[in-house]
Short mmCIF file of C-alpha atoms and ligand atoms in Angstrom, two decimals:
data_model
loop_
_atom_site.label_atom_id
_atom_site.label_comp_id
_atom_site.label_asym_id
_atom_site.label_seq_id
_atom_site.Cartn_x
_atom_site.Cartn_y
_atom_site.Cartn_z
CA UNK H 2 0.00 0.00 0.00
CA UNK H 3 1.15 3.59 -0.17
CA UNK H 4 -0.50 6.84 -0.57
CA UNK H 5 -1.02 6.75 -4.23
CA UNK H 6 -2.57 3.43 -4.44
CA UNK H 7 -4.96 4.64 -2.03
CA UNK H 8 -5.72 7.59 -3.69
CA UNK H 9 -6.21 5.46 -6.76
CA UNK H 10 -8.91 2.84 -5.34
CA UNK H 11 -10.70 5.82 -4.21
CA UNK H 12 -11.21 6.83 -7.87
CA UNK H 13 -8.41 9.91 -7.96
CA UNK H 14 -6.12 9.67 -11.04
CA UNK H 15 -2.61 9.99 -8.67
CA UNK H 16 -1.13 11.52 -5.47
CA UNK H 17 2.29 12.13 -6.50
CA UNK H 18 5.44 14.32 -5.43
CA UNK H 19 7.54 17.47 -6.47
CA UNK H 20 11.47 16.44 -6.39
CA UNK H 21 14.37 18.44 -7.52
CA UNK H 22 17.40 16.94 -10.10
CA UNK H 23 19.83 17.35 -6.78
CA UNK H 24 18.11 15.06 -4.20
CA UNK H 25 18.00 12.56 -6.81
CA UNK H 26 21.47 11.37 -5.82
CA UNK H 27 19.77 10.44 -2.84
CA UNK H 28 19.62 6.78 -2.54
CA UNK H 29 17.13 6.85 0.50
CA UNK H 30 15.22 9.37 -1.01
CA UNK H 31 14.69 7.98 -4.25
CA UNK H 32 13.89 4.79 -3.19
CA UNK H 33 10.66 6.25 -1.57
CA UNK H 34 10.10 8.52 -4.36
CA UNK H 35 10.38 6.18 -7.07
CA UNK H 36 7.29 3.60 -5.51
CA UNK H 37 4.72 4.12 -7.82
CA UNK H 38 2.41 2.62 -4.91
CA UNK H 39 3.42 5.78 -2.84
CA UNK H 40 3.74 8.24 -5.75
CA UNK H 41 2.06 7.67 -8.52
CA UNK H 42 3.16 11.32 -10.48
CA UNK H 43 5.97 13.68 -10.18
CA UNK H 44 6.55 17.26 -10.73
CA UNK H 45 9.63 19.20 -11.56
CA UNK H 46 9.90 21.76 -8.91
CA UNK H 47 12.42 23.83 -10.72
CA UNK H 48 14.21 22.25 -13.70
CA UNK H 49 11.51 23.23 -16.45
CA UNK H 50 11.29 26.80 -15.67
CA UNK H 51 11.71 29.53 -18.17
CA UNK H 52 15.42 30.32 -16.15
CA UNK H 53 16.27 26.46 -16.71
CA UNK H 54 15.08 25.68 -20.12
CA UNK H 55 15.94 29.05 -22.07
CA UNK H 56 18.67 30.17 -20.66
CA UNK H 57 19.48 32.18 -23.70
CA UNK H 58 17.09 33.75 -26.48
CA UNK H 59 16.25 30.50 -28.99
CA UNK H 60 18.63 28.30 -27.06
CA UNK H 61 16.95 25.66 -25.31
CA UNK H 62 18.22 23.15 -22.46
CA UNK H 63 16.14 20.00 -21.60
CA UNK H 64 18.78 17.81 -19.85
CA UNK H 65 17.24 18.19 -16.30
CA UNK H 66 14.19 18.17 -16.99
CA UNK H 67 14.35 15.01 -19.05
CA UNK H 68 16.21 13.70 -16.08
CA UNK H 69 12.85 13.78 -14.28
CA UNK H 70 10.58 13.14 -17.09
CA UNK H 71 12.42 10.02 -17.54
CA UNK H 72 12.34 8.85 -14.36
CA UNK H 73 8.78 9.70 -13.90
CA UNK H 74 8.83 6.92 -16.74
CA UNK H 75 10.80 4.50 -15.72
CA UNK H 76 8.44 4.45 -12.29
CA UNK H 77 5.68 4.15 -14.10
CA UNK H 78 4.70 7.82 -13.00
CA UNK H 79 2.60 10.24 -14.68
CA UNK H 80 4.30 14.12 -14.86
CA UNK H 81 3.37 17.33 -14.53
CA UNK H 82 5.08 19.66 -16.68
CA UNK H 83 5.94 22.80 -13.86
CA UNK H 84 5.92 25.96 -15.65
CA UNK H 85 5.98 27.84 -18.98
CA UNK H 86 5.47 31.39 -18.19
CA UNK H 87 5.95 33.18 -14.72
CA UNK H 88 7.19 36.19 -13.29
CA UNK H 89 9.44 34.26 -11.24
CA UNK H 90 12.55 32.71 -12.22
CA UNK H 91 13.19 34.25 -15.54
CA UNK H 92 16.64 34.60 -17.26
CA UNK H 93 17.94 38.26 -17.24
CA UNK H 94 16.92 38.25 -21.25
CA UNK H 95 13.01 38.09 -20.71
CA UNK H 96 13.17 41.05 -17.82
CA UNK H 97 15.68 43.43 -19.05
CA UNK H 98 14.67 43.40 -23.00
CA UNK H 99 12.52 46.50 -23.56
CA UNK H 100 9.40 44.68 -25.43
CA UNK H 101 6.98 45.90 -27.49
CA UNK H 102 3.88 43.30 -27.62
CA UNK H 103 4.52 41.90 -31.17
CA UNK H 104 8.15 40.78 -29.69
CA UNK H 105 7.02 39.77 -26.11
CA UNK H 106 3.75 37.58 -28.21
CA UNK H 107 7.06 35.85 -30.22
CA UNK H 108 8.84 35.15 -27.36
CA UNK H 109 6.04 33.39 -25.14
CA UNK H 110 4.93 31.46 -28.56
CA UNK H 111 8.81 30.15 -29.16
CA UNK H 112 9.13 29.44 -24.83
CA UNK H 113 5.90 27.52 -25.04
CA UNK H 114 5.50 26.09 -28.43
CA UNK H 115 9.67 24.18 -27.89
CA UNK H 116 9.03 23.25 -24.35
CA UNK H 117 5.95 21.91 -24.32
CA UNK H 118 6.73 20.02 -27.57
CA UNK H 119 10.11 18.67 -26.51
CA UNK H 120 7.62 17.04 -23.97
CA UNK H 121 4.69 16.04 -26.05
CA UNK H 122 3.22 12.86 -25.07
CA UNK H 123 4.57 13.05 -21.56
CA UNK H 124 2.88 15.01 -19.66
CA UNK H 125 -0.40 14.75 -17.96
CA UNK H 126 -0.49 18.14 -17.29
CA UNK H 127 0.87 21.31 -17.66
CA UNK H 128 0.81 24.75 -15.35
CA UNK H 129 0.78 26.86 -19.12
CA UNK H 130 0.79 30.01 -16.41
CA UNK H 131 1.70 30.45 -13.02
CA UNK H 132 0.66 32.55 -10.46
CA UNK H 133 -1.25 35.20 -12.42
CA UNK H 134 -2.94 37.37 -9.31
CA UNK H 135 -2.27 39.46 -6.55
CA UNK H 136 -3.53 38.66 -3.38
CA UNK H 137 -6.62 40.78 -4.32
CA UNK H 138 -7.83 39.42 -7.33
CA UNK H 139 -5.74 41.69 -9.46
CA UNK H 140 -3.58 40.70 -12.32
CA UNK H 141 0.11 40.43 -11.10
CA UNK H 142 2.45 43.36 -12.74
CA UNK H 143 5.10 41.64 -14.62
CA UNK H 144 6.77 41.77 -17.85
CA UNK H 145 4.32 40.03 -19.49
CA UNK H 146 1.18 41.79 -18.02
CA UNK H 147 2.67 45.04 -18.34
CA UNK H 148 3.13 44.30 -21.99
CA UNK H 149 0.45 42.55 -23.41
CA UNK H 150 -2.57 43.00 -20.59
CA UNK H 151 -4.48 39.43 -19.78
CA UNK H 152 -4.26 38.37 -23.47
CA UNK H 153 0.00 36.86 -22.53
CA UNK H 154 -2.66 34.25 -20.72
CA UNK H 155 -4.58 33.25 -23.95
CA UNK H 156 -1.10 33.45 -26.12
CA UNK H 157 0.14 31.03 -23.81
CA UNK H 158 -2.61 28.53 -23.57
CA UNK H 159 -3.38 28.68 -27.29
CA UNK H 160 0.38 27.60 -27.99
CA UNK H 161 0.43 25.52 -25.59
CA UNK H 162 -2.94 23.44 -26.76
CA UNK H 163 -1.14 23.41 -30.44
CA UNK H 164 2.02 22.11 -29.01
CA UNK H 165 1.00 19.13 -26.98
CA UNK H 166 -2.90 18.68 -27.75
CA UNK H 167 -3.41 15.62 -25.30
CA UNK H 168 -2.12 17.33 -22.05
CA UNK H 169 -4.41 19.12 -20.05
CA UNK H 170 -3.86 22.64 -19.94
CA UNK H 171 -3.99 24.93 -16.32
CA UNK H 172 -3.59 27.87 -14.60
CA UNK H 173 -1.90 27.47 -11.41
CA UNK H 174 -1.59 30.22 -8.10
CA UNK H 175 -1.49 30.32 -4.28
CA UNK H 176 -4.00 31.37 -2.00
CA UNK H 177 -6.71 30.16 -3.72
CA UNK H 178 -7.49 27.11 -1.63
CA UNK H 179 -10.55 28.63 0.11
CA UNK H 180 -13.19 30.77 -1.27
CA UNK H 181 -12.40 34.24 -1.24
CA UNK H 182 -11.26 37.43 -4.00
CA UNK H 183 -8.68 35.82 -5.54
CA UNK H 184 -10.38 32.48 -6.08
CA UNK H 185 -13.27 34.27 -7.86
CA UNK H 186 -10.75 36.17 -9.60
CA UNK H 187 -9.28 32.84 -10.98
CA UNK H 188 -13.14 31.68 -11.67
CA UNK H 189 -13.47 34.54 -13.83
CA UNK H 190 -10.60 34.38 -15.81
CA UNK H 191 -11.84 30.39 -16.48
CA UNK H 192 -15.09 31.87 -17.62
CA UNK H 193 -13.52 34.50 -19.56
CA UNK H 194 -11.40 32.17 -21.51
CA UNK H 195 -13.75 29.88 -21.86
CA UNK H 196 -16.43 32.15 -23.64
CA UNK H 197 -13.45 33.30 -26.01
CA UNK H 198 -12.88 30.07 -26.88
CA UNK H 199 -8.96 29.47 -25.32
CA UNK H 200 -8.29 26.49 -24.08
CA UNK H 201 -8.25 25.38 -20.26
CA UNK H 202 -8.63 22.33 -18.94
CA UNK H 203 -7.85 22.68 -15.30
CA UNK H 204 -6.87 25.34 -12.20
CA UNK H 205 -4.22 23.74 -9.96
CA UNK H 206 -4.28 25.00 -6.02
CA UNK H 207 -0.83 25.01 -4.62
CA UNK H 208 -1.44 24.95 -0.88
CA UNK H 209 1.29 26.03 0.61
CA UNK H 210 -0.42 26.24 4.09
CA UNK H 211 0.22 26.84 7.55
CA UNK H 212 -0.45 24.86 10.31
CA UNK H 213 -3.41 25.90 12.05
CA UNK H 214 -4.15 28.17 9.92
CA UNK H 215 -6.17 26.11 6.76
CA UNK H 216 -9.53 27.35 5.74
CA UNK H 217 -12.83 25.29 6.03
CA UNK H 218 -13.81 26.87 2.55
CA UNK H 219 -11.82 24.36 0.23
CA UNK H 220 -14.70 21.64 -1.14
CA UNK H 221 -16.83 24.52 -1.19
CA UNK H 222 -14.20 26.78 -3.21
CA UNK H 223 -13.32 23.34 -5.37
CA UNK H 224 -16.81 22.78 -6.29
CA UNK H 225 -17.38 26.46 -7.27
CA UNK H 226 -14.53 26.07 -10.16
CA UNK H 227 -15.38 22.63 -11.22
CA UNK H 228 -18.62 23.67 -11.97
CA UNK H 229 -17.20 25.82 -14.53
CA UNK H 230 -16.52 22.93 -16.23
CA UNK H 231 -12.67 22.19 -15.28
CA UNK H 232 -10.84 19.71 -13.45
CA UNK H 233 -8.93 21.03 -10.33
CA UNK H 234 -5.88 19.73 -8.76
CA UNK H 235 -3.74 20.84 -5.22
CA UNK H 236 -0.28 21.01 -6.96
CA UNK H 237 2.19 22.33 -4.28
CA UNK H 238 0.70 20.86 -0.68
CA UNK H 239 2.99 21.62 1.91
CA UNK H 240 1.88 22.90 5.68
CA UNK H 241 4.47 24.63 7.35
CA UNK H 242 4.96 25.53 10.99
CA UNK H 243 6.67 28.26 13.08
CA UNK H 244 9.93 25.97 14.55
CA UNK H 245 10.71 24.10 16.74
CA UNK H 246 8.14 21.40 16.15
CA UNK H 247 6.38 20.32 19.00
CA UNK H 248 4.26 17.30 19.39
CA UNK H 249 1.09 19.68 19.30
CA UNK H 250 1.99 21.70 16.25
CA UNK H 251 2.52 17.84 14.78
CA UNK H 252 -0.73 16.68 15.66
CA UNK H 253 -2.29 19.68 14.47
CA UNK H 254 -0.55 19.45 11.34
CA UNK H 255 -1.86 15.82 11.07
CA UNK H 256 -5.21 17.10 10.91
CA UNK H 257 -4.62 19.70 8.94
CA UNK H 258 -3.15 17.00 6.07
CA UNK H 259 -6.28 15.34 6.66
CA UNK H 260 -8.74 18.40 6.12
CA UNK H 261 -6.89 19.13 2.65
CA UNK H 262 -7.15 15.87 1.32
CA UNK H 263 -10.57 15.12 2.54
CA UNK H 264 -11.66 18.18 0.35
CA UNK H 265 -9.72 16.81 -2.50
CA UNK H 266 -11.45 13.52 -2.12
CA UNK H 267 -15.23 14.56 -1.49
CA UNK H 268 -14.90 16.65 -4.73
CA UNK H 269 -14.94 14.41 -7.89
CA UNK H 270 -13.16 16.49 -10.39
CA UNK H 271 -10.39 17.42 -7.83
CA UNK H 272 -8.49 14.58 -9.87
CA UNK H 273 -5.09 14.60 -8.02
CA UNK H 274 -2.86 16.06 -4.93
CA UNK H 275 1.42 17.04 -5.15
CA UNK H 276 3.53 17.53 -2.50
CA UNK H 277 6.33 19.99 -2.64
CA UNK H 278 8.42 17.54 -2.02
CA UNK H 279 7.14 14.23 0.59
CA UNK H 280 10.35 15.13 2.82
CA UNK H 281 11.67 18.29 5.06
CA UNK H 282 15.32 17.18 3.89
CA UNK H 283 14.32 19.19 0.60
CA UNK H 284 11.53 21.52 1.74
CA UNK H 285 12.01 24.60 0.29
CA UNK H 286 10.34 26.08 3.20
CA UNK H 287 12.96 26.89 5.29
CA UNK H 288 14.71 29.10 3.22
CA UNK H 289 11.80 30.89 1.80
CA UNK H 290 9.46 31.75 4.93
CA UNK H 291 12.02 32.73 7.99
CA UNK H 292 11.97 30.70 11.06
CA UNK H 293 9.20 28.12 9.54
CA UNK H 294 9.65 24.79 8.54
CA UNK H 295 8.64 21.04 9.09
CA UNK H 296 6.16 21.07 6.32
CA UNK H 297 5.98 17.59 4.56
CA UNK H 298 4.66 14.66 5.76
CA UNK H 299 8.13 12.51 6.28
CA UNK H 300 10.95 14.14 8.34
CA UNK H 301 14.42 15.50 7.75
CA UNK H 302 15.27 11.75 8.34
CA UNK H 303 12.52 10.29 5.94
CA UNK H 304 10.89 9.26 8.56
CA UNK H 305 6.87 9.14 8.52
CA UNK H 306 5.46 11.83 10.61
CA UNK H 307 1.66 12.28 11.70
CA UNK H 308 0.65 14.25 9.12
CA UNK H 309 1.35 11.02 6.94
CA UNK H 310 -1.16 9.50 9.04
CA UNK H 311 -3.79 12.06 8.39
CA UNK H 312 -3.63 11.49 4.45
CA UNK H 313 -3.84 8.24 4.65
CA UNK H 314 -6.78 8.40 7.31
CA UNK H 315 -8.45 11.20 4.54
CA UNK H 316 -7.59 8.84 1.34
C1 LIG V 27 10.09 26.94 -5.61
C2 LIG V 27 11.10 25.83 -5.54
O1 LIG V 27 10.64 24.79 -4.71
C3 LIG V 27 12.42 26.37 -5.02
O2 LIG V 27 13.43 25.37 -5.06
C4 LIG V 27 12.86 27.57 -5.84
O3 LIG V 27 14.02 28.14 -5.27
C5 LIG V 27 11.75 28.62 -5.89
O4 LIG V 27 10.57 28.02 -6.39
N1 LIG V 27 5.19 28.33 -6.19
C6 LIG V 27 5.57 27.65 -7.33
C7 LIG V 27 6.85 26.88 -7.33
O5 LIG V 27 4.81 27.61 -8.30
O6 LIG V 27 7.48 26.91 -8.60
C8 LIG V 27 7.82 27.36 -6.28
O7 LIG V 27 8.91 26.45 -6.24
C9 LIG V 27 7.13 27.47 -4.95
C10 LIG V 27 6.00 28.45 -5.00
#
């Protein structure tokens, strides 16, 4: 048994794992990460961003991230392709060239169009664009906002639908788990593309959560975009706590675990869950949110903590 083959018999297409091309030398941590009973998909938490992949204009580098497609094959793994167009991570060349749209339009087309076909036929599914609001339900200023307006969202997608036409297509952001402005804000950019005839497919949640701290709004807020007609996935689950861990920030964070999935698993087109990583040995919490830490479900050790418990007591 493991987490994926439970998530499986209870009719969800895979719980799976984010991993990074350095752990992978990692003999204790692959060997958990490569059971296709515990994981059944993987994502690429960095190595098929815009930064890694087109380093330079027109010059393209896939050996990482064929390092983790393959392996996703070799598992027997289904992959999620992890991102084509972001504000973050972006090589100097995409931020410091003064655009006008007609160049900024080429660019995105050329990103998408080589990356997503260098991949074609192995990917489930692909975040086309990530993290496209504020906190308020406003469009994030970035290079490609500022230059083209919402439309860099429908350049994207439609490139992307022509470059690999049998994996699913989403839009991917943070704080979006519950219902709320910037949930509705994602609903209506759905709806908006939808009625203009652009291609999407799904809306992937990240949670990146804190312990104590999760909403009760997230079947509700799941149901309210899969009744636009998409599929919805939690793509980035990790629940991080203010250190040190103590046993009651652990239990907690058992039953938080347990209230995410649950949601995941009482909505039917909530078709899969990620963790950013299964192990604090490669969290990237620590290093991104001061002070905060212990987020995954197996220790710095790979050992099992509670939380595991509360998936597998929501799966
Ligand atoms: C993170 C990676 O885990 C880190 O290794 C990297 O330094 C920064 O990016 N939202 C996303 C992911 O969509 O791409 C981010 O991944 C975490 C937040």
């Amino acid at each position: 048994n493991g987490l994926n083959a439970l998530a499986q018999t209870q009719g969800k297409t895979y719980f799976g794992s984010a991993t990074d091309n350095p752990e992978l030398t990692n003999t204790a941590y692959t060997a958990i990460l490569d059971n296709n009973m515990m994981f059944g998909q993987l994502t690429p938490s960095n190595s098929m961003k815009w930064d890694a992949t087109e380093p330079e204009p027109g010059t393209f580098t896939f050996t990482e991230g064929d390092q983790i497609a393959d392996l996703a094959k070799t598992n027997g793994q289904l992959l999620r392709g992890h991102n084509t167009v972001w504000y973050n991570q972006l090589p100097d060349w995409v931020t410091s060239t003064a655009w006008n749209a007609t160049g900024l339009t080429a660019a995105i087309q050329r990103h998408v169009s080589t990356v997503i076909g260098h991949y074609k036929g192995q990917v489930y599914s692909w975040d086309v664009v990530n993290e496209p609001f504020n906190d308020n339900g406003t469009f994030r200023s970035d290079v490609f906002y500022d230059t083209l307006g919402e439309s860099y969202i429908s350049i994207a997608l439609i490139a992307a639908r022509a470059a690999d036409p049998n994996a699913k297509l989403y839009i991917n952001d943070y704080n979006i788990e519950g219902t709320g402005v910037k949930s509705t804000a994602m609903q209506n950019l759905v709806t908006s593309l939808q009625s203009q005839g652009v291609p999407i497919d799904g809306v992937g949640i990240e949670g990146h959560l804190i312990v104590g701290e999760v909403t009760t709004t997230i079947q509700e807020n799941m149901e309210a975009i899969t009744a636009l007609g998409v599929e919805v996935a939690i793509t980035e689950l990790d629940i991080r706590m203010t250190l040190p861990e103590t046993a009651a920030l652990l239990d907690q964070q058992k039953t938080d675990y347990q209230t995410v999935i649950s949601a995941c698993m009482a909505v039917e087109k909530c078709i899969g869950m990620t963790l950013w990583d299964y192990t604090d040995l490669y969290s990237w919490v620590p290093s991104t949110f001061s002070g905060q830490g212990a987020a995954c479900p197996w220790d710095e050790n790979l050992v099992r903590k509670p939380a595991y418990d509360g998936i597998v007591a929501a799966l």
